[in-house]
Short mmCIF file of C-alpha atoms and ligand atoms in Angstrom, two decimals:
data_model
loop_
_atom_site.label_atom_id
_atom_site.label_comp_id
_atom_site.label_asym_id
_atom_site.label_seq_id
_atom_site.Cartn_x
_atom_site.Cartn_y
_atom_site.Cartn_z
CA MET A 17 99.16 119.84 106.82
CA ASP A 18 100.41 121.63 110.01
CA PHE A 19 102.49 119.55 112.31
CA HIS A 20 102.32 122.07 114.88
CA ILE A 21 105.99 122.19 115.44
CA SER A 22 106.45 124.58 118.35
CA ALA A 23 109.58 127.13 119.04
CA GLU A 24 110.31 124.82 121.94
CA GLN A 25 110.50 121.63 120.13
CA ARG A 26 112.71 123.39 117.16
CA GLN A 27 114.88 124.42 119.93
CA MET A 28 115.41 120.72 121.19
CA VAL A 29 115.92 119.39 117.83
CA ALA A 30 118.28 121.98 116.73
CA SER A 31 120.38 121.08 120.24
CA VAL A 32 120.48 117.63 119.31
CA ARG A 33 121.62 118.28 115.68
CA GLU A 34 124.45 120.39 116.95
CA LEU A 35 125.60 117.82 119.04
CA ALA A 36 125.22 115.16 116.65
CA GLN A 37 126.90 117.07 113.60
CA SER A 38 129.79 118.30 115.66
CA GLU A 39 130.54 115.11 117.73
CA PHE A 40 128.81 111.98 116.64
CA LYS A 41 129.28 112.28 112.99
CA PRO A 42 133.07 112.60 113.06
CA LYS A 43 133.41 109.53 115.31
CA ALA A 44 130.59 107.49 113.63
CA GLY A 45 133.22 104.94 112.29
CA ARG A 46 134.33 104.03 115.82
CA TRP A 47 131.34 101.94 116.50
CA MET A 48 131.39 99.99 113.40
CA ASP A 49 133.32 97.10 115.32
CA GLY A 50 130.37 96.70 117.68
CA THR A 51 131.75 98.98 120.41
CA PHE A 52 128.69 100.41 122.25
CA PRO A 53 128.81 104.43 122.04
CA TRP A 54 128.61 104.97 125.70
CA GLU A 55 130.18 108.36 125.48
CA ASN A 56 127.60 109.56 122.93
CA MET A 57 124.91 107.99 125.17
CA LYS A 58 125.89 110.18 128.19
CA GLN A 59 126.14 113.25 126.04
CA LEU A 60 122.44 112.74 125.08
CA ALA A 61 121.61 111.96 128.52
CA SER A 62 123.02 115.36 129.98
CA LEU A 63 120.66 116.90 127.04
CA GLY A 64 117.69 115.03 128.51
CA VAL A 65 117.34 113.18 125.57
CA LEU A 66 117.18 109.69 127.15
CA GLY A 67 114.29 110.61 128.92
CA MET A 68 112.37 111.65 126.21
CA SER A 69 109.92 108.92 126.40
CA VAL A 70 109.85 108.97 130.16
CA PRO A 71 106.75 110.82 132.09
CA GLU A 72 107.71 113.94 133.74
CA GLU A 73 106.99 112.49 137.05
CA PHE A 74 109.89 110.26 136.99
CA GLY A 75 112.44 113.13 135.76
CA GLY A 76 111.93 112.46 131.95
CA LEU A 77 110.65 115.04 129.39
CA GLY A 78 107.46 112.95 128.63
CA LEU A 79 107.75 114.05 124.92
CA PRO A 80 105.04 113.03 122.08
CA ILE A 81 106.09 110.61 119.53
CA LEU A 82 106.53 113.28 116.82
CA ASP A 83 109.23 115.02 119.14
CA THR A 84 111.02 111.66 119.63
CA ALA A 85 110.95 111.03 115.92
CA LEU A 86 112.36 114.39 115.30
CA ILE A 87 115.26 113.70 117.62
CA LEU A 88 115.99 110.44 116.30
CA GLU A 89 116.09 111.60 112.78
CA GLU A 90 118.74 113.91 113.63
CA ILE A 91 120.84 111.45 115.46
CA ALA A 92 120.45 108.94 112.69
CA LYS A 93 121.81 111.73 110.19
CA ALA A 94 125.10 111.59 111.81
CA CYS A 95 125.42 108.10 113.47
CA TYR A 96 123.26 105.00 112.83
CA VAL A 97 124.76 102.93 115.68
CA THR A 98 123.91 105.70 118.30
CA ALA A 99 120.39 106.10 116.86
CA MET A 100 119.56 102.61 117.38
CA ALA A 101 120.96 102.54 120.86
CA VAL A 102 119.01 105.69 121.73
CA LEU A 103 115.86 103.79 119.99
CA GLY A 104 116.15 101.29 122.90
CA GLU A 105 115.63 104.16 125.30
CA ALA A 106 113.10 105.85 123.71
CA GLY A 107 111.14 103.44 122.05
CA VAL A 108 108.39 100.67 123.09
CA GLN A 109 110.66 99.53 126.03
CA THR A 110 110.15 102.64 127.84
CA ARG A 111 106.47 103.01 127.16
CA VAL A 112 105.77 99.62 128.14
CA ILE A 113 107.33 100.19 131.58
CA ALA A 114 105.65 103.32 131.95
CA ARG A 115 102.26 102.20 131.10
CA TYR A 116 102.21 98.71 132.53
CA ALA A 117 104.55 98.24 134.87
CA PRO A 118 103.83 98.37 139.08
CA ALA A 119 104.78 101.93 140.53
CA ALA A 120 107.81 100.40 142.42
CA ILE A 121 109.52 99.26 139.33
CA ARG A 122 108.45 102.31 137.49
CA GLU A 123 110.11 104.64 140.44
CA ARG A 124 113.19 102.17 140.36
CA ILE A 125 113.84 102.17 136.60
CA LEU A 126 112.58 105.12 134.80
CA PRO A 127 114.97 107.46 136.47
CA ARG A 128 117.87 105.34 135.76
CA VAL A 129 116.79 105.63 131.83
CA VAL A 130 116.62 109.32 132.05
CA SER A 131 120.19 109.55 133.53
CA GLY A 132 121.74 106.95 131.21
CA ASP A 133 122.65 104.39 133.79
CA CYS A 134 120.34 102.08 132.76
CA MET A 135 119.96 100.87 129.21
CA LEU A 136 116.89 98.82 128.08
CA ALA A 137 116.75 95.58 125.92
CA ILE A 138 113.67 94.03 124.14
CA CYS A 139 113.54 90.54 123.89
CA MET A 140 111.04 89.09 121.36
CA THR A 141 112.75 87.01 118.58
CA GLU A 142 113.60 83.50 119.20
CA PRO A 143 115.76 81.31 117.17
CA HIS A 144 113.02 79.46 115.55
CA ALA A 145 110.51 82.56 115.57
CA GLY A 146 110.61 86.19 114.74
CA THR A 147 107.82 87.28 113.02
CA ASP A 148 105.69 84.03 113.74
CA VAL A 149 105.02 85.30 117.52
CA ALA A 150 102.25 82.61 117.97
CA ASN A 151 105.35 80.32 118.07
CA TYR A 152 107.34 81.73 120.83
CA ARG A 153 108.53 78.86 123.35
CA THR A 154 110.02 81.15 125.96
CA ASN A 155 107.62 80.61 128.89
CA ALA A 156 107.01 82.42 132.35
CA ARG A 157 105.77 79.91 134.92
CA ILE A 158 103.91 81.30 137.73
CA VAL A 159 104.48 79.50 141.17
CA GLY A 160 103.12 81.18 144.08
CA ASP A 161 104.55 84.77 144.45
CA ARG A 162 107.44 83.96 141.78
CA VAL A 163 107.94 83.68 138.13
CA ILE A 164 110.28 81.00 136.48
CA LEU A 165 111.35 82.20 133.18
CA LYS A 166 112.93 79.58 130.81
CA GLY A 167 113.88 80.12 127.19
CA THR A 168 116.25 81.57 124.28
CA LYS A 169 116.05 85.03 122.61
CA THR A 170 118.26 85.89 119.64
CA LEU A 171 119.27 89.01 117.64
CA ILE A 172 118.95 90.97 120.89
CA SER A 173 120.38 94.62 120.74
CA ARG A 174 122.45 96.04 123.60
CA ALA A 175 122.08 92.64 125.62
CA PRO A 176 125.76 93.23 127.58
CA GLU A 177 124.85 96.93 128.25
CA ALA A 178 121.39 96.41 129.43
CA GLY A 179 120.05 96.82 132.82
CA VAL A 180 116.73 95.68 132.13
CA PHE A 181 115.23 93.31 129.78
CA ILE A 182 111.72 93.46 128.66
CA VAL A 183 110.97 89.81 127.49
CA PHE A 184 107.93 88.88 125.58
CA THR A 185 107.28 85.26 126.79
CA ARG A 186 104.26 82.69 126.88
CA ILE A 187 102.69 82.78 130.39
CA ASP A 188 102.21 79.41 132.06
CA GLY A 189 102.49 77.45 128.67
CA LYS A 190 99.22 78.90 127.47
CA PRO A 191 99.23 78.36 123.60
CA GLY A 192 98.91 80.77 120.54
CA ARG A 193 99.08 84.21 120.73
CA GLU A 194 96.66 84.88 123.65
CA GLY A 195 99.25 83.16 125.76
CA ILE A 196 101.64 85.96 125.16
CA GLY A 197 102.50 88.41 127.94
CA CYS A 198 105.58 90.45 129.00
CA VAL A 199 107.95 90.14 132.01
CA LEU A 200 111.13 92.43 133.22
CA LEU A 201 114.33 90.80 134.20
CA GLU A 202 117.18 92.84 135.76
CA ALA A 203 120.49 92.08 134.53
CA GLY A 204 122.57 90.12 136.84
CA THR A 205 119.57 87.45 137.87
CA LYS A 206 120.74 84.11 138.56
CA GLY A 207 120.37 81.91 135.40
CA PHE A 208 120.58 84.91 132.91
CA GLU A 209 123.36 84.53 130.30
CA VAL A 210 124.47 85.85 127.01
CA THR A 211 125.47 82.94 124.97
CA GLY A 212 126.12 84.44 121.50
CA THR A 213 127.33 87.31 119.52
CA TYR A 214 126.60 88.08 115.73
CA HIS A 215 128.35 91.42 114.02
CA THR A 216 125.98 93.13 111.98
CA MET A 217 126.54 94.98 108.36
CA GLY A 218 125.05 98.15 110.40
CA GLY A 219 128.16 98.03 112.70
CA GLU A 220 126.29 97.04 115.87
CA ASN A 221 126.50 93.50 117.61
CA LEU A 222 123.44 91.49 118.31
CA PHE A 223 123.10 88.70 120.87
CA GLU A 224 121.47 85.45 121.69
CA ILE A 225 120.59 85.21 125.49
CA GLN A 226 119.33 82.50 127.54
CA PHE A 227 116.98 82.29 130.63
CA ASN A 228 117.88 78.88 132.63
CA ASP A 229 114.93 79.27 134.90
CA CYS A 230 115.21 82.65 136.19
CA GLU A 231 113.47 83.45 139.24
CA LEU A 232 111.52 86.67 139.43
CA PRO A 233 109.33 88.44 141.87
CA LEU A 234 105.66 88.17 140.64
CA GLU A 235 105.41 92.00 140.05
CA ASN A 236 107.79 91.92 137.25
CA LEU A 237 105.15 90.00 135.43
CA VAL A 238 104.10 93.46 133.79
CA ILE A 239 101.49 92.20 131.16
CA LYS A 240 99.59 89.11 131.58
CA ASP A 241 95.95 89.41 130.63
CA ASP A 242 95.30 90.68 127.01
CA GLY A 243 99.04 90.86 126.85
CA PHE A 244 99.33 90.09 123.03
CA ARG A 245 97.18 93.02 122.08
CA LYS A 246 98.58 95.44 124.79
CA LEU A 247 102.09 94.54 123.46
CA LEU A 248 101.15 95.03 119.78
CA THR A 249 99.83 98.20 120.30
CA ALA A 250 102.55 99.76 122.55
CA PHE A 251 104.88 98.29 119.34
CA ASN A 252 103.35 100.82 116.92
CA THR A 253 105.53 103.42 118.78
CA GLN A 254 108.30 101.38 117.46
CA ARG A 255 106.67 101.42 114.02
CA CYS A 256 106.98 105.26 114.01
CA LEU A 257 110.60 105.55 115.59
CA ASN A 258 112.17 102.79 113.37
CA PRO A 259 111.26 104.88 110.15
CA SER A 260 112.50 108.28 111.65
CA ILE A 261 115.88 106.46 111.85
CA SER A 262 115.26 105.50 108.20
CA LEU A 263 114.29 109.19 107.19
CA GLY A 264 117.52 110.65 109.25
CA LEU A 265 119.91 108.00 107.40
CA ALA A 266 118.18 109.13 103.81
CA GLU A 267 118.79 112.79 104.76
CA GLY A 268 122.47 112.25 105.77
CA ALA A 269 123.14 110.56 102.72
CA PHE A 270 121.55 113.21 100.43
CA ASP A 271 123.76 115.79 102.16
CA GLU A 272 126.75 113.89 101.43
CA ALA A 273 125.67 113.13 97.80
CA VAL A 274 125.09 116.88 97.11
CA ASN A 275 128.31 117.93 98.84
CA TYR A 276 129.92 115.44 96.59
CA VAL A 277 128.43 116.22 93.26
CA ARG A 278 129.34 119.73 93.72
CA GLU A 279 133.02 119.45 94.24
CA ARG A 280 134.00 116.47 92.25
CA THR A 281 134.72 117.27 88.56
CA VAL A 282 134.36 115.00 85.54
CA PHE A 283 134.99 115.69 81.86
CA GLY A 284 135.85 119.18 83.32
CA LYS A 285 132.84 120.23 85.13
CA PRO A 286 131.12 118.96 88.54
CA ILE A 287 129.48 115.94 88.36
CA ALA A 288 126.42 118.30 89.45
CA ASP A 289 126.47 120.14 86.09
CA HIS A 290 125.37 117.14 84.47
CA GLN A 291 121.48 116.88 83.88
CA GLY A 292 121.14 113.20 84.65
CA ILE A 293 122.53 113.93 87.99
CA ARG A 294 120.55 116.98 88.88
CA TRP A 295 117.34 114.54 88.14
CA LYS A 296 118.72 112.24 90.56
CA LEU A 297 118.89 114.67 93.40
CA ALA A 298 115.40 115.71 92.57
CA ASP A 299 113.96 112.39 92.95
CA MET A 300 115.86 111.70 96.02
CA PHE A 301 114.58 114.96 97.53
CA LYS A 302 111.01 114.35 96.64
CA ASP A 303 111.37 110.81 98.07
CA ILE A 304 112.65 112.14 101.30
CA GLU A 305 109.93 114.69 101.65
CA ALA A 306 107.13 112.18 100.94
CA ALA A 307 108.38 109.98 103.56
CA ARG A 308 108.47 113.12 106.06
CA GLY A 309 105.01 113.72 105.41
CA ILE A 310 103.79 110.09 105.97
CA LEU A 311 105.84 109.64 108.79
CA TYR A 312 104.81 112.93 110.88
CA ARG A 313 101.21 112.12 110.26
CA ALA A 314 101.46 108.66 111.69
CA CYS A 315 103.26 109.97 114.67
CA LEU A 316 100.31 112.47 115.46
CA THR A 317 97.79 109.71 115.38
CA ALA A 318 99.29 108.50 118.92
CA ASN A 319 96.59 108.45 121.67
CA PRO A 320 98.80 107.36 123.12
CA PHE A 321 100.18 104.90 120.83
CA PRO A 322 99.98 105.41 116.80
CA ASP A 323 97.19 103.96 114.60
CA PRO A 324 98.52 100.51 113.40
CA PHE A 325 97.66 101.03 110.02
CA MET A 326 99.41 104.62 109.27
CA ALA A 327 102.23 103.34 111.42
CA ALA A 328 102.61 100.45 109.08
CA ALA A 329 102.47 102.51 106.02
CA ALA A 330 104.87 105.13 107.43
CA LYS A 331 107.29 102.49 108.31
CA VAL A 332 107.26 100.51 104.95
CA PHE A 333 107.45 103.53 102.86
CA CYS A 334 110.25 105.44 104.95
CA ASN A 335 112.24 101.94 105.24
CA GLU A 336 112.27 101.55 101.43
CA MET A 337 112.55 105.20 100.49
CA SER A 338 115.99 105.13 102.86
CA LEU A 339 117.27 102.05 100.82
CA ARG A 340 116.73 103.94 97.63
CA VAL A 341 118.22 107.15 98.56
CA THR A 342 121.19 105.85 100.58
CA SER A 343 121.87 103.42 97.53
CA GLU A 344 121.50 106.24 95.26
CA ALA A 345 124.27 108.34 97.53
CA VAL A 346 126.59 105.83 97.20
CA GLN A 347 126.18 105.46 93.40
CA LEU A 348 126.82 109.28 93.03
CA HIS A 349 130.06 108.59 94.83
CA GLY A 350 131.38 106.42 92.31
CA GLY A 351 134.18 103.92 93.83
CA PHE A 352 134.65 106.19 96.80
CA GLY A 353 131.11 105.53 97.88
CA PHE A 354 131.91 101.78 98.32
CA THR A 355 134.80 102.37 100.63
CA ASP A 356 134.92 103.56 104.32
CA GLU A 357 136.44 106.92 103.35
CA TYR A 358 133.15 108.34 103.16
CA PRO A 359 130.01 108.31 105.33
CA VAL A 360 127.78 107.19 102.64
CA SER A 361 128.58 103.28 102.87
CA ARG A 362 127.82 103.36 106.50
CA LEU A 363 124.44 105.24 106.15
CA TYR A 364 123.49 102.68 103.21
CA ARG A 365 124.40 99.68 105.54
CA GLY A 366 122.51 101.15 108.46
CA ALA A 367 119.10 101.76 106.19
CA ARG A 368 119.21 98.01 105.48
CA TYR A 369 118.22 97.24 108.99
CA GLY A 370 114.77 99.12 108.37
CA THR A 371 112.81 96.94 106.54
CA ILE A 372 113.36 93.88 108.92
CA GLY A 373 113.37 95.25 112.35
CA GLY A 374 110.28 96.19 114.18
CA GLY A 375 107.91 94.39 111.76
CA THR A 376 109.28 93.39 108.30
CA SER A 377 107.88 95.18 105.23
CA GLU A 378 105.86 91.81 104.35
CA THR A 379 104.25 91.39 107.30
CA LEU A 380 103.36 95.18 107.52
CA ARG A 381 102.06 95.23 104.03
CA ASP A 382 99.82 92.06 104.81
CA LEU A 383 98.45 93.99 107.61
CA MET A 384 97.55 97.05 105.56
CA GLY A 385 96.08 94.74 102.48
CA ARG A 386 93.64 93.16 105.13
CA LYS A 387 92.52 96.45 106.39
CA ILE A 388 92.07 97.80 102.91
CA VAL A 389 90.19 94.79 101.85
CA ALA A 390 87.88 94.64 104.76
CA ASP A 391 87.18 98.36 105.67
CA LEU A 392 87.68 100.52 101.95
CA ASP A 393 84.15 102.03 101.44
CA PHE A 394 84.22 103.31 97.95
CA ASP A 395 82.10 106.47 98.90
CA GLN A 396 84.69 107.77 101.26
CA GLY A 397 87.69 106.43 99.40
CA VAL A 398 90.97 106.34 101.22
CA LEU A 399 89.96 108.96 103.70
CA GLY A 400 87.56 106.37 105.10
CA LEU A 401 90.31 104.25 106.19
CA GLY A 402 90.84 106.78 109.25
CA THR A 403 94.07 108.25 108.15
CA PHE A 404 92.82 111.78 108.73
C1 FAD B 761 119.58 95.35 113.58
C2 FAD B 761 118.68 94.53 114.24
C3 FAD B 761 118.44 94.68 115.66
C4 FAD B 761 117.36 93.88 116.11
N1 FAD B 761 117.14 93.79 117.73
C5 FAD B 761 116.37 93.16 117.99
C6 FAD B 761 116.04 93.10 119.25
O1 FAD B 761 116.62 94.06 120.14
N2 FAD B 761 114.91 92.39 120.15
C7 FAD B 761 114.62 91.58 118.94
O2 FAD B 761 113.71 90.73 120.06
N3 FAD B 761 114.84 91.20 117.90
C8 FAD B 761 115.69 92.02 117.44
N4 FAD B 761 116.12 91.93 116.01
C9 FAD B 761 115.51 90.64 115.18
C10 FAD B 761 114.20 91.30 114.36
O3 FAD B 761 113.14 91.79 115.21
C11 FAD B 761 113.75 90.12 113.42
O4 FAD B 761 115.03 89.81 112.95
C12 FAD B 761 112.38 90.34 112.67
O5 FAD B 761 111.46 90.45 113.52
C13 FAD B 761 112.26 89.34 111.36
O6 FAD B 761 112.29 87.72 112.11
P1 FAD B 761 113.37 86.88 111.95
O7 FAD B 761 114.44 87.18 111.51
O8 FAD B 761 112.98 85.79 112.60
O9 FAD B 761 112.47 86.60 110.20
P2 FAD B 761 111.41 85.62 109.83
O10 FAD B 761 110.27 85.74 110.36
O11 FAD B 761 111.99 84.14 109.77
O12 FAD B 761 111.25 86.13 108.32
C14 FAD B 761 112.20 85.56 107.32
C15 FAD B 761 111.86 86.43 106.02
O13 FAD B 761 110.09 85.88 105.83
C16 FAD B 761 109.00 87.10 105.66
N5 FAD B 761 107.98 86.19 106.29
C17 FAD B 761 107.61 86.06 107.58
N6 FAD B 761 106.22 85.83 107.75
C18 FAD B 761 105.74 86.23 106.58
C19 FAD B 761 104.46 86.15 106.06
N7 FAD B 761 103.32 85.55 107.02
N8 FAD B 761 104.04 86.48 104.94
C20 FAD B 761 105.09 86.73 103.99
N9 FAD B 761 106.33 87.10 104.39
C21 FAD B 761 106.64 86.46 105.66
C22 FAD B 761 109.68 88.00 106.42
O14 FAD B 761 109.13 89.38 106.45
C23 FAD B 761 111.19 88.21 106.16
O15 FAD B 761 111.36 88.71 104.69
C24 FAD B 761 116.84 92.96 115.55
C25 FAD B 761 117.16 92.57 114.05
C26 FAD B 761 118.11 93.59 113.30
C27 FAD B 761 118.46 93.38 112.09
#
């Protein structure tokens, strides 16, 4: 299949690759204690990368999802923590603002995203409800021309660094999924507090935050009617970008493994000269390439958001492939693979995130299974599921 990757796209990806390999990879260990990689973000902003999902009219590059995925893949190969930080700027957050926020908010926030001066946080998960969105308790009460936001969110990335929080919330106490909408909250709003920190196995920190009757202008209620459907539709972007990080981590680990088995000798010859090892490399390679195919195809379904079924298939496959490949790369390094001496242990720990964030593998399999049972037409076979 032709993915239509132009010379210009290849040039952009090559610039990011050079920066990531020369600057981010050697420093990747620095961010494992939860320190936010500001210096990397500034370098990426100067290349225009932080504005890749921002429309051109606000100073961004307005790139299609496939280009964004290709760039995230390159960053993840070198540094998981930086890739996750960029996902915050390039993912669903930016697209929700660009598509649904009023003009004044777009004009105020999006140019600051491009320059790297405004990090974005997305706030969905609550202490008692992650996957179970219908059970959100956070509520945005509309009082005249104000919105009063109250609730707790947890496992939130970048909370201390973020300038803007995109908060999925119940609107006016309306129950169920139909009651979910979205408000924007800017850092410094009275009543907003970071109340807890969790350090993760990937290196980054996650945070608990509270909205204690935060008062917001009504224009910050960016999605009200039909909110849940709109948010889920936009969220399919995340389901293509999260797996692009998984793909990059697998490729990074594969490169490390090939390098190691060529150089390390056992029983008088390089590890790579043992047939069993070469078979492992072959399996890792075909796993990576199969994942690339399904992911790029899912990205190309975007109009403007990717097809939910293809995005789910790509996410589950890439996330699980990444766990297999990074784990095998650790294995090929023997005991040293388990230490911090080699990048593979970091890549492996980062890969663990994929199947959890942005829709768990269990939930996405369920989504896919329901569509297969409902829609598979035996005359057309899998092609009839609308994937081509
Ligand atoms: C590195 C990282 C960064 C994150 N960043 C953010 C962020 O910025 N913002 C944010 O809002 N959240 C963030 N999260 C949280 C993440 O989105 C949630 O962890 C995720 O949605 C799962 O929710 P949960 O943890 O409550 O798990 P639960 O929903 O409690 O699920 C626990 C287990 O039960 C399974 N399960 C749930 N429902 C079903 C079902 N119907 N059928 C079968 N199995 C089911 C799940 O698949 C999972 O295996 C982040 C998480 C990580 C690891």
